[in-house]
Amino acid sequence: MDKDTGDLQQDTLAIRGGYQRTHENEHAEAMFLTSSYVFESAAMAAKYFSNEAQGNVYSRYTNPTVRSFEKRLAAMEGGEQCVATASGMAATLSVIMALLQSGDHVVCSQDVFGSTRVMMDKYIAKFGVSVTYVPLVDIDAWQAAIRPETKMLFCETPSNPLSEIADLEALAAVAKHAQALLVVDNCFCTPVLQKPLQWGADIVVHSATKYIDGQGRCLGGAVVGSATLMEQVEGFLRAAGPTMSPFNAWVFLKGLETLRIRMQAHSANAADLASWLQAHPKVSKVYYSGLPDHPGHLLAKKQQSDFGGVVAFEVEGGQDAAWRVIDSTQMLSLTANLGDAKTTIVHPATTTHGRLSDEARLEAGISDGLIRVAVGLEDIIDIKADLERGLAAL
Ligand SMILES: *Cc1c(COP(=O)(O)O)cnc(C)c1O
């Protein structure tokens, strides 16, 4: 299925988009585990190398399984093209390396994924690209941070772990006015819940490691955007090599087929858990954009089709209390990963956000009593029972 996918509905694209059956008539997608390809003749080899003819040469450049994943995800995001990468971080790195140069400036939301921040501060800075961090939800701060040399606005919405919501339409307007690109990390929502390109973003980056795999097996990432921009990103990838493995692409193709029903199930379990936690006497505060009293609720309702699977909550008693709750659960996996069928639990202040100074951490709202749960697909009865066991330890 490769032709006219533009006419197909979302659920059909997720299942049949991007794949062309081979002459073997396989029903499921074939996996091409090959590092290189043979040429029909010496003359054809010369044509492929000079770009006179398009064809597979080497899997750092193109691979049919990876290509299928790219086409399917591009269709789901509503983008012209997708470039798959070895991880989510490789996606962000490729965007920056391909599209920025020394002297350029980036405005970035302050609570982006930890490694994104390390990459910007420790590595990208070495090449003369400077970054200003602003609060995700403060559009005036984004506007005020713009300089003549600003070339990119980078945000992650909803934020981790407090589910703050960026106004994508407003950010796209700021970016457009500054003639800068708006890049959105759409890992937490996936195209099922949010399509940033629709709201004016130029580029979407993904960690496919999370919900797109959905079962915590493989690392991968992707960049989606216009053909012109993706050509530049692909150029960097071909030269530098952080490409997706065909095996991982095959796993992610499988993941995309069930992504919609999984995201709905994650969201339903998370909404149920958030209301339960909100009513719990030992919980002082719950952060979930699906709750009507969350400051981002109306915005999330406007630009997302559901509220996602990540819930954070606070207990009184700081780190000691939070650790006691976490260590008293038995079923939930104590891991910083998310987007898995298995529910995970983590203490952000001493793990995912442990690198921040105390001051920066508290300013970002990551208190010592905060616990993050990435709600999985187990029966919600068992998830609540395990958290009840945790909270009973207080
Ligand atoms: C995990 C994650 C990344 C990085 O992805 P990797 O696949 O681990 O490299 C980037 N952004 C967000 C929001 C993430 O959760």
CSV table of C-alpha atoms and ligand atoms in Angstrom, one decimal:
chain,number,residue,atom,x,y,z
A,1,MET,CA,0.0,0.0,0.0
A,2,ASP,CA,1.9,3.0,-1.2
A,3,LYS,CA,-0.4,5.0,-3.5
A,4,ASP,CA,-2.9,7.7,-2.7
A,5,THR,CA,-2.5,7.3,1.0
A,6,GLY,CA,-3.7,10.9,1.3
A,7,ASP,CA,-7.3,9.8,0.9
A,8,LEU,CA,-7.2,7.2,3.7
A,9,GLN,CA,-8.5,7.8,7.2
A,10,GLN,CA,-6.1,8.0,10.1
A,11,ASP,CA,-6.7,4.5,11.5
A,12,THR,CA,-6.1,3.0,8.0
A,13,LEU,CA,-2.9,5.0,7.4
A,14,ALA,CA,-1.6,3.7,10.8
A,15,ILE,CA,-2.1,0.1,9.6
A,16,ARG,CA,-1.6,0.2,5.8
A,17,GLY,CA,0.3,3.4,5.1
A,18,GLY,CA,3.8,3.4,3.8
A,19,TYR,CA,4.2,-0.2,2.8
A,20,GLN,CA,4.7,-1.7,-0.6
A,21,ARG,CA,4.4,-5.5,-0.7
A,22,THR,CA,7.4,-7.3,-2.4
A,23,HIS,CA,7.0,-9.9,-5.1
A,24,GLU,CA,6.9,-12.5,-2.3
A,25,ASN,CA,3.3,-11.5,-1.5
A,26,GLU,CA,4.0,-11.3,2.2
A,27,HIS,CA,1.0,-10.0,4.2
A,28,ALA,CA,3.0,-8.5,7.1
A,29,GLU,CA,5.8,-6.0,6.5
A,30,ALA,CA,9.1,-7.6,5.5
A,31,MET,CA,12.2,-6.8,7.4
A,32,PHE,CA,15.3,-5.9,5.3
A,33,LEU,CA,18.3,-6.7,7.4
A,34,THR,CA,20.9,-5.8,4.9
A,35,SER,CA,23.7,-3.2,5.2
A,36,SER,CA,24.1,-2.8,1.4
A,37,TYR,CA,22.5,-3.5,-1.9
A,38,VAL,CA,23.7,-4.9,-5.2
A,39,PHE,CA,23.7,-2.9,-8.4
A,40,GLU,CA,22.2,-4.2,-11.7
A,41,SER,CA,25.3,-3.2,-13.6
A,42,ALA,CA,28.4,-1.1,-13.3
A,43,ALA,CA,26.7,1.6,-15.3
A,44,MET,CA,23.7,1.6,-12.8
A,45,ALA,CA,26.1,1.8,-9.9
A,46,ALA,CA,27.6,4.9,-11.4
A,47,LYS,CA,24.2,6.4,-11.8
A,48,TYR,CA,23.2,5.7,-8.2
A,49,PHE,CA,26.4,7.3,-6.9
A,50,SER,CA,26.0,10.4,-9.1
A,51,ASN,CA,22.3,10.7,-8.1
A,52,GLU,CA,21.2,10.3,-11.7
A,53,ALA,CA,19.1,7.3,-10.6
A,54,GLN,CA,17.4,6.8,-7.2
A,55,GLY,CA,17.8,3.4,-5.5
A,56,ASN,CA,19.1,1.6,-2.5
A,57,VAL,CA,22.9,1.8,-2.1
A,58,TYR,CA,23.7,1.5,1.6
A,59,SER,CA,21.5,1.2,4.7
A,60,ARG,CA,23.0,4.3,6.3
A,61,TYR,CA,21.3,6.1,3.3
A,62,THR,CA,18.1,4.2,2.8
A,63,ASN,CA,16.5,0.9,3.9
A,64,PRO,CA,13.1,-0.3,2.7
A,65,THR,CA,11.9,-1.2,6.2
A,66,VAL,CA,13.0,2.2,7.7
A,67,ARG,CA,11.4,3.9,4.7
A,68,SER,CA,8.1,2.3,5.4
A,69,PHE,CA,8.1,3.5,8.9
A,70,GLU,CA,9.0,7.0,7.8
A,71,LYS,CA,6.2,7.1,5.2
A,72,ARG,CA,3.7,5.8,7.7
A,73,LEU,CA,4.6,8.3,10.5
A,74,ALA,CA,4.8,11.2,8.0
A,75,ALA,CA,1.2,10.4,6.9
A,76,MET,CA,0.0,10.1,10.5
A,77,GLU,CA,1.6,13.5,11.5
A,78,GLY,CA,0.3,15.1,8.3
A,79,GLY,CA,3.8,16.0,7.2
A,80,GLU,CA,5.4,15.8,3.8
A,81,GLN,CA,8.3,13.7,4.9
A,82,CYS,CA,9.8,11.9,7.8
A,83,VAL,CA,13.4,10.9,8.6
A,84,ALA,CA,13.9,8.1,11.1
A,85,THR,CA,16.8,8.2,13.6
A,86,ALA,CA,18.6,5.9,16.0
A,87,SER,CA,16.9,7.5,19.1
A,88,GLY,CA,14.9,10.5,20.1
A,89,MET,CA,18.1,12.4,21.0
A,90,ALA,CA,19.5,11.6,17.5
A,91,ALA,CA,16.4,13.2,16.0
A,92,THR,CA,16.9,16.4,18.0
A,93,LEU,CA,20.6,16.4,17.2
A,94,SER,CA,20.0,15.9,13.5
A,95,VAL,CA,17.6,18.9,13.4
A,96,ILE,CA,20.1,21.1,15.1
A,97,MET,CA,23.1,20.0,13.1
A,98,ALA,CA,21.3,20.2,9.8
A,99,LEU,CA,19.5,23.5,10.3
A,100,LEU,CA,21.6,25.7,12.6
A,101,GLN,CA,25.1,27.2,12.3
A,102,SER,CA,27.5,29.1,14.5
A,103,GLY,CA,26.1,32.4,15.6
A,104,ASP,CA,22.5,31.2,15.6
A,105,HIS,CA,20.3,31.4,18.7
A,106,VAL,CA,17.6,29.1,20.0
A,107,VAL,CA,14.8,29.8,22.4
A,108,CYS,CA,13.8,26.6,24.2
A,109,SER,CA,11.3,25.7,26.9
A,110,GLN,CA,13.0,25.3,30.2
A,111,ASP,CA,11.6,21.9,31.2
A,112,VAL,CA,12.6,20.0,28.1
A,113,PHE,CA,13.8,16.4,28.4
A,114,GLY,CA,17.0,16.3,30.5
A,115,SER,CA,19.3,15.1,27.7
A,116,THR,CA,18.0,17.8,25.3
A,117,ARG,CA,19.1,20.3,27.8
A,118,VAL,CA,22.5,18.7,28.3
A,119,MET,CA,23.0,18.5,24.5
A,120,MET,CA,22.2,22.2,24.1
A,121,ASP,CA,24.3,23.4,27.0
A,122,LYS,CA,27.3,21.2,26.8
A,123,TYR,CA,27.7,20.3,23.1
A,124,ILE,CA,25.7,22.6,20.8
A,125,ALA,CA,27.1,25.5,22.7
A,126,LYS,CA,30.6,24.4,21.7
A,127,PHE,CA,29.8,25.1,18.1
A,128,GLY,CA,28.6,28.7,18.8
A,129,VAL,CA,24.9,28.2,19.0
A,130,SER,CA,23.4,29.9,22.0
A,131,VAL,CA,20.2,29.0,23.9
A,132,THR,CA,17.8,31.0,26.0
A,133,TYR,CA,15.4,29.0,28.2
A,134,VAL,CA,11.9,30.3,28.9
A,135,PRO,CA,8.9,29.0,30.8
A,136,LEU,CA,6.8,26.8,28.4
A,137,VAL,CA,3.5,28.5,28.9
A,138,ASP,CA,4.7,32.2,29.0
A,139,ILE,CA,4.2,33.4,25.4
A,140,ASP,CA,5.5,36.9,26.3
A,141,ALA,CA,8.7,35.4,27.6
A,142,TRP,CA,9.2,33.5,24.3
A,143,GLN,CA,8.6,36.8,22.4
A,144,ALA,CA,11.0,38.7,24.6
A,145,ALA,CA,13.7,36.2,24.2
A,146,ILE,CA,13.7,36.6,20.4
A,147,ARG,CA,16.9,38.1,18.9
A,148,PRO,CA,17.8,39.0,15.3
A,149,GLU,CA,19.9,35.8,15.2
A,150,THR,CA,17.1,33.5,16.6
A,151,LYS,CA,16.6,30.7,14.1
A,152,MET,CA,14.7,28.1,16.1
A,153,LEU,CA,12.1,27.8,18.9
A,154,PHE,CA,12.1,24.4,20.5
A,155,CYS,CA,9.4,23.1,22.9
A,156,GLU,CA,8.0,20.0,24.4
A,157,THR,CA,4.3,19.9,25.2
A,158,PRO,CA,2.9,18.6,27.4
A,159,SER,CA,5.8,19.1,29.7
A,160,ASN,CA,7.3,16.4,31.8
A,161,PRO,CA,6.2,15.7,34.5
A,162,LEU,CA,3.7,18.5,35.3
A,163,SER,CA,1.7,18.3,32.0
A,164,GLU,CA,2.0,22.1,31.3
A,165,ILE,CA,0.6,22.9,27.9
A,166,ALA,CA,2.2,25.2,25.4
A,167,ASP,CA,-0.1,27.2,23.1
A,168,LEU,CA,1.2,25.9,19.8
A,169,GLU,CA,-0.7,28.3,17.6
A,170,ALA,CA,0.6,31.3,19.6
A,171,LEU,CA,4.2,29.9,19.5
A,172,ALA,CA,3.9,29.3,15.7
A,173,ALA,CA,3.0,33.0,15.3
A,174,VAL,CA,6.0,34.1,17.4
A,175,ALA,CA,8.2,31.9,15.3
A,176,LYS,CA,6.8,33.0,12.0
A,177,HIS,CA,7.2,36.7,12.9
A,178,ALA,CA,10.8,36.0,13.9
A,179,GLN,CA,11.4,34.0,10.7
A,180,ALA,CA,12.5,31.2,12.9
A,181,LEU,CA,11.5,27.5,12.9
A,182,LEU,CA,9.1,26.0,15.5
A,183,VAL,CA,10.3,22.5,16.5
A,184,VAL,CA,8.0,20.5,18.8
A,185,ASP,CA,8.9,17.3,20.7
A,186,ASN,CA,5.7,15.4,20.3
A,187,CYS,CA,6.8,12.3,22.2
A,188,PHE,CA,4.3,12.5,25.0
A,189,CYS,CA,1.2,12.9,22.7
A,190,THR,CA,2.2,11.1,19.5
A,191,PRO,CA,0.3,12.1,16.3
A,192,VAL,CA,-2.7,10.3,17.8
A,193,LEU,CA,-3.3,12.9,20.4
A,194,GLN,CA,-1.7,16.0,18.9
A,195,LYS,CA,-0.5,17.1,15.4
A,196,PRO,CA,1.8,20.1,15.9
A,197,LEU,CA,2.2,20.7,12.2
A,198,GLN,CA,-1.5,21.4,12.0
A,199,TRP,CA,-1.1,24.3,14.5
A,200,GLY,CA,1.8,25.9,12.6
A,201,ALA,CA,4.9,24.0,13.8
A,202,ASP,CA,7.5,23.5,11.2
A,203,ILE,CA,9.1,20.3,12.5
A,204,VAL,CA,8.0,17.5,14.9
A,205,VAL,CA,10.6,15.4,16.6
A,206,HIS,CA,9.9,12.0,18.3
A,207,SER,CA,11.3,9.5,20.6
A,208,ALA,CA,9.8,6.4,19.1
A,209,THR,CA,11.3,4.6,22.1
A,210,LYS,CA,8.2,5.6,24.1
A,211,TYR,CA,4.6,5.3,23.0
A,212,ILE,CA,5.4,4.4,19.4
A,213,ASP,CA,7.1,1.2,20.4
A,214,GLY,CA,4.8,1.1,23.4
A,215,GLN,CA,6.4,-2.0,25.0
A,216,GLY,CA,9.8,-0.7,26.0
A,217,ARG,CA,11.9,-2.9,23.6
A,218,CYS,CA,13.6,-0.6,21.1
A,219,LEU,CA,15.3,2.8,20.8
A,220,GLY,CA,14.4,5.1,17.9
A,221,GLY,CA,13.4,8.5,16.9
A,222,ALA,CA,12.0,10.5,14.0
A,223,VAL,CA,11.8,14.0,12.5
A,224,VAL,CA,8.8,15.1,10.4
A,225,GLY,CA,8.3,18.2,8.3
A,226,SER,CA,8.4,19.7,4.8
A,227,ALA,CA,10.3,18.0,2.0
A,228,THR,CA,12.7,20.9,1.8
A,229,LEU,CA,13.6,20.8,5.5
A,230,MET,CA,13.7,17.0,5.7
A,231,GLU,CA,16.1,16.9,2.8
A,232,GLN,CA,18.6,18.8,4.9
A,233,VAL,CA,18.0,16.7,7.9
A,234,GLU,CA,18.4,13.5,5.8
A,235,GLY,CA,21.7,15.0,4.4
A,236,PHE,CA,23.1,15.2,7.9
A,237,LEU,CA,21.9,11.7,8.8
A,238,ARG,CA,23.5,10.2,5.7
A,239,ALA,CA,26.8,11.8,6.4
A,240,ALA,CA,26.9,11.4,10.1
A,241,GLY,CA,25.1,8.0,10.6
A,242,PRO,CA,22.6,8.1,13.5
A,243,THR,CA,20.1,6.2,11.4
A,244,MET,CA,17.4,3.8,12.6
A,245,SER,CA,18.1,0.1,12.5
A,246,PRO,CA,15.8,-1.9,10.2
A,247,PHE,CA,14.9,-4.2,13.0
A,248,ASN,CA,13.8,-1.3,15.2
A,249,ALA,CA,11.8,0.2,12.2
A,250,TRP,CA,10.0,-3.1,11.9
A,251,VAL,CA,9.1,-3.1,15.6
A,252,PHE,CA,7.9,0.6,15.3
A,253,LEU,CA,5.7,-0.2,12.2
A,254,LYS,CA,4.0,-2.8,14.4
A,255,GLY,CA,3.7,-0.2,17.2
A,256,LEU,CA,2.0,2.4,14.9
A,257,GLU,CA,-0.7,-0.1,14.0
A,258,THR,CA,-2.0,-0.2,17.6
A,259,LEU,CA,-1.0,3.4,18.6
A,260,ARG,CA,-4.5,4.9,18.5
A,261,ILE,CA,-6.1,2.3,20.7
A,262,ARG,CA,-3.2,2.2,23.1
A,263,MET,CA,-3.1,6.0,23.5
A,264,GLN,CA,-6.8,6.0,24.2
A,265,ALA,CA,-6.3,3.3,26.8
A,266,HIS,CA,-3.3,5.0,28.4
A,267,SER,CA,-5.4,8.2,28.6
A,268,ALA,CA,-8.4,6.5,30.0
A,269,ASN,CA,-6.4,4.8,32.7
A,270,ALA,CA,-4.5,8.0,33.5
A,271,ALA,CA,-7.7,10.1,33.8
A,272,ASP,CA,-9.2,7.4,36.2
A,273,LEU,CA,-6.0,7.4,38.2
A,274,ALA,CA,-5.7,11.2,38.4
A,275,SER,CA,-9.3,11.6,39.8
A,276,TRP,CA,-8.6,8.8,42.3
A,277,LEU,CA,-5.4,10.4,43.4
A,278,GLN,CA,-7.1,13.8,43.7
A,279,ALA,CA,-9.6,12.4,46.1
A,280,HIS,CA,-7.0,10.5,48.1
A,281,PRO,CA,-6.4,12.0,51.6
A,282,LYS,CA,-2.6,11.4,51.5
A,283,VAL,CA,-2.1,13.2,48.2
A,284,SER,CA,-1.7,16.9,48.4
A,285,LYS,CA,-1.7,17.8,44.7
A,286,VAL,CA,-2.2,16.1,41.3
A,287,TYR,CA,-0.9,17.3,38.0
A,288,TYR,CA,-2.8,16.0,34.9
A,289,SER,CA,-4.1,18.3,32.1
A,290,GLY,CA,-7.3,16.2,32.0
A,291,LEU,CA,-8.3,17.5,35.4
A,292,PRO,CA,-10.6,20.6,34.9
A,293,ASP,CA,-8.6,22.6,37.5
A,294,HIS,CA,-5.2,22.1,35.7
A,295,PRO,CA,-4.1,25.5,34.3
A,296,GLY,CA,-3.5,23.9,30.8
A,297,HIS,CA,-6.8,22.0,30.7
A,298,LEU,CA,-8.7,24.2,28.1
A,299,LEU,CA,-5.6,24.5,25.9
A,300,ALA,CA,-5.0,20.7,26.0
A,301,LYS,CA,-8.7,20.2,25.1
A,302,LYS,CA,-8.3,22.5,22.1
A,303,GLN,CA,-5.1,21.1,20.6
A,304,GLN,CA,-5.1,17.5,21.8
A,305,SER,CA,-7.7,14.8,21.3
A,306,ASP,CA,-7.0,13.4,24.8
A,307,PHE,CA,-4.7,14.1,27.8
A,308,GLY,CA,-2.1,11.3,27.6
A,309,GLY,CA,-0.7,8.8,30.0
A,310,VAL,CA,1.5,10.8,32.4
A,311,VAL,CA,0.2,11.8,35.9
A,312,ALA,CA,2.3,13.5,38.6
A,313,PHE,CA,1.3,13.9,42.2
A,314,GLU,CA,2.7,15.3,45.5
A,315,VAL,CA,2.8,13.9,49.0
A,316,GLU,CA,3.6,15.8,52.1
A,317,GLY,CA,6.9,15.0,53.8
A,318,GLY,CA,9.3,15.7,50.9
A,319,GLN,CA,11.8,13.1,49.5
A,320,ASP,CA,11.5,10.7,52.5
A,321,ALA,CA,7.8,10.4,52.0
A,322,ALA,CA,8.0,10.2,48.2
A,323,TRP,CA,10.7,7.4,48.4
A,324,ARG,CA,8.6,5.5,51.0
A,325,VAL,CA,5.5,5.5,48.7
A,326,ILE,CA,7.6,4.4,45.7
A,327,ASP,CA,9.5,1.7,47.6
A,328,SER,CA,6.2,0.4,49.1
A,329,THR,CA,4.7,-0.4,45.7
A,330,GLN,CA,5.2,-3.9,44.4
A,331,MET,CA,3.9,-4.1,40.9
A,332,LEU,CA,4.8,-0.7,39.3
A,333,SER,CA,8.2,-0.6,37.6
A,334,LEU,CA,10.6,1.8,39.2
A,335,THR,CA,12.1,3.2,36.1
A,336,ALA,CA,12.5,6.5,34.4
A,337,ASN,CA,11.1,5.2,31.1
A,338,LEU,CA,7.6,5.9,30.0
A,339,GLY,CA,5.2,5.1,27.2
A,340,ASP,CA,5.1,1.4,28.1
A,341,ALA,CA,2.3,-1.1,28.6
A,342,LYS,CA,3.7,-1.6,32.1
A,343,THR,CA,3.1,1.3,34.5
A,344,THR,CA,6.3,3.0,35.6
A,345,ILE,CA,6.9,5.2,38.7
A,346,VAL,CA,9.8,7.5,39.4
A,347,HIS,CA,10.9,10.3,41.8
A,348,PRO,CA,11.8,13.2,39.4
A,349,ALA,CA,13.7,15.3,41.9
A,350,THR,CA,16.4,12.7,42.4
A,351,THR,CA,16.4,11.1,38.9
A,352,THR,CA,15.1,12.7,35.7
A,353,HIS,CA,15.5,16.2,37.1
A,354,GLY,CA,18.4,15.4,39.5
A,355,ARG,CA,21.0,17.4,37.4
A,356,LEU,CA,19.2,20.7,38.0
A,357,SER,CA,20.3,22.9,40.9
A,358,ASP,CA,17.8,23.0,43.8
A,359,GLU,CA,16.8,26.4,42.8
A,360,ALA,CA,16.1,25.6,39.1
A,361,ARG,CA,14.3,22.5,40.1
A,362,LEU,CA,11.9,24.2,42.5
A,363,GLU,CA,11.4,27.0,40.0
A,364,ALA,CA,10.4,24.3,37.5
A,365,GLY,CA,7.9,23.0,40.0
A,366,ILE,CA,9.7,19.7,40.7
A,367,SER,CA,9.2,19.5,44.5
A,368,ASP,CA,10.9,16.8,46.7
A,369,GLY,CA,7.5,15.2,47.4
A,370,LEU,CA,6.6,14.9,43.7
A,371,ILE,CA,6.1,11.4,42.1
A,372,ARG,CA,5.6,10.7,38.4
A,373,VAL,CA,3.5,7.8,37.2
A,374,ALA,CA,3.5,6.9,33.4
A,375,VAL,CA,0.2,5.0,33.4
A,376,GLY,CA,0.3,1.7,31.5
A,377,LEU,CA,-2.3,-0.7,30.2
A,378,GLU,CA,-2.7,-3.0,33.2
A,379,ASP,CA,-6.2,-3.1,34.8
A,380,ILE,CA,-6.6,0.2,36.6
A,381,ILE,CA,-7.9,-1.7,39.6
A,382,ASP,CA,-4.4,-3.2,40.1
A,383,ILE,CA,-2.6,0.0,39.4
A,384,LYS,CA,-4.7,1.8,42.1
A,385,ALA,CA,-4.3,-1.1,44.5
A,386,ASP,CA,-0.5,-0.9,44.2
A,387,LEU,CA,-0.4,2.9,44.7
A,388,GLU,CA,-2.7,2.4,47.6
A,389,ARG,CA,-0.1,0.0,49.1
A,390,GLY,CA,2.5,2.8,48.5
A,391,LEU,CA,0.4,5.6,50.0
A,392,ALA,CA,-0.5,3.4,53.0
A,393,ALA,CA,3.1,3.5,54.0
A,394,LEU,CA,2.8,7.2,54.9
B,1,LIG,C1,12.8,9.9,26.0
B,1,LIG,C2,12.6,11.2,25.4
B,1,LIG,C3,13.5,11.8,24.5
B,1,LIG,C4,14.8,11.1,24.1
B,1,LIG,O1,14.5,10.0,23.4
B,1,LIG,P1,15.5,8.7,23.3
B,1,LIG,O2,14.8,7.8,22.4
B,1,LIG,O3,15.7,8.2,24.7
B,1,LIG,O4,16.8,9.2,22.8
B,1,LIG,C5,13.2,13.1,24.0
B,1,LIG,N1,12.1,13.8,24.4
B,1,LIG,C6,11.3,13.3,25.3
B,1,LIG,C7,10.1,14.0,25.7
B,1,LIG,C8,11.5,12.0,25.8
B,1,LIG,O5,10.6,11.5,26.7
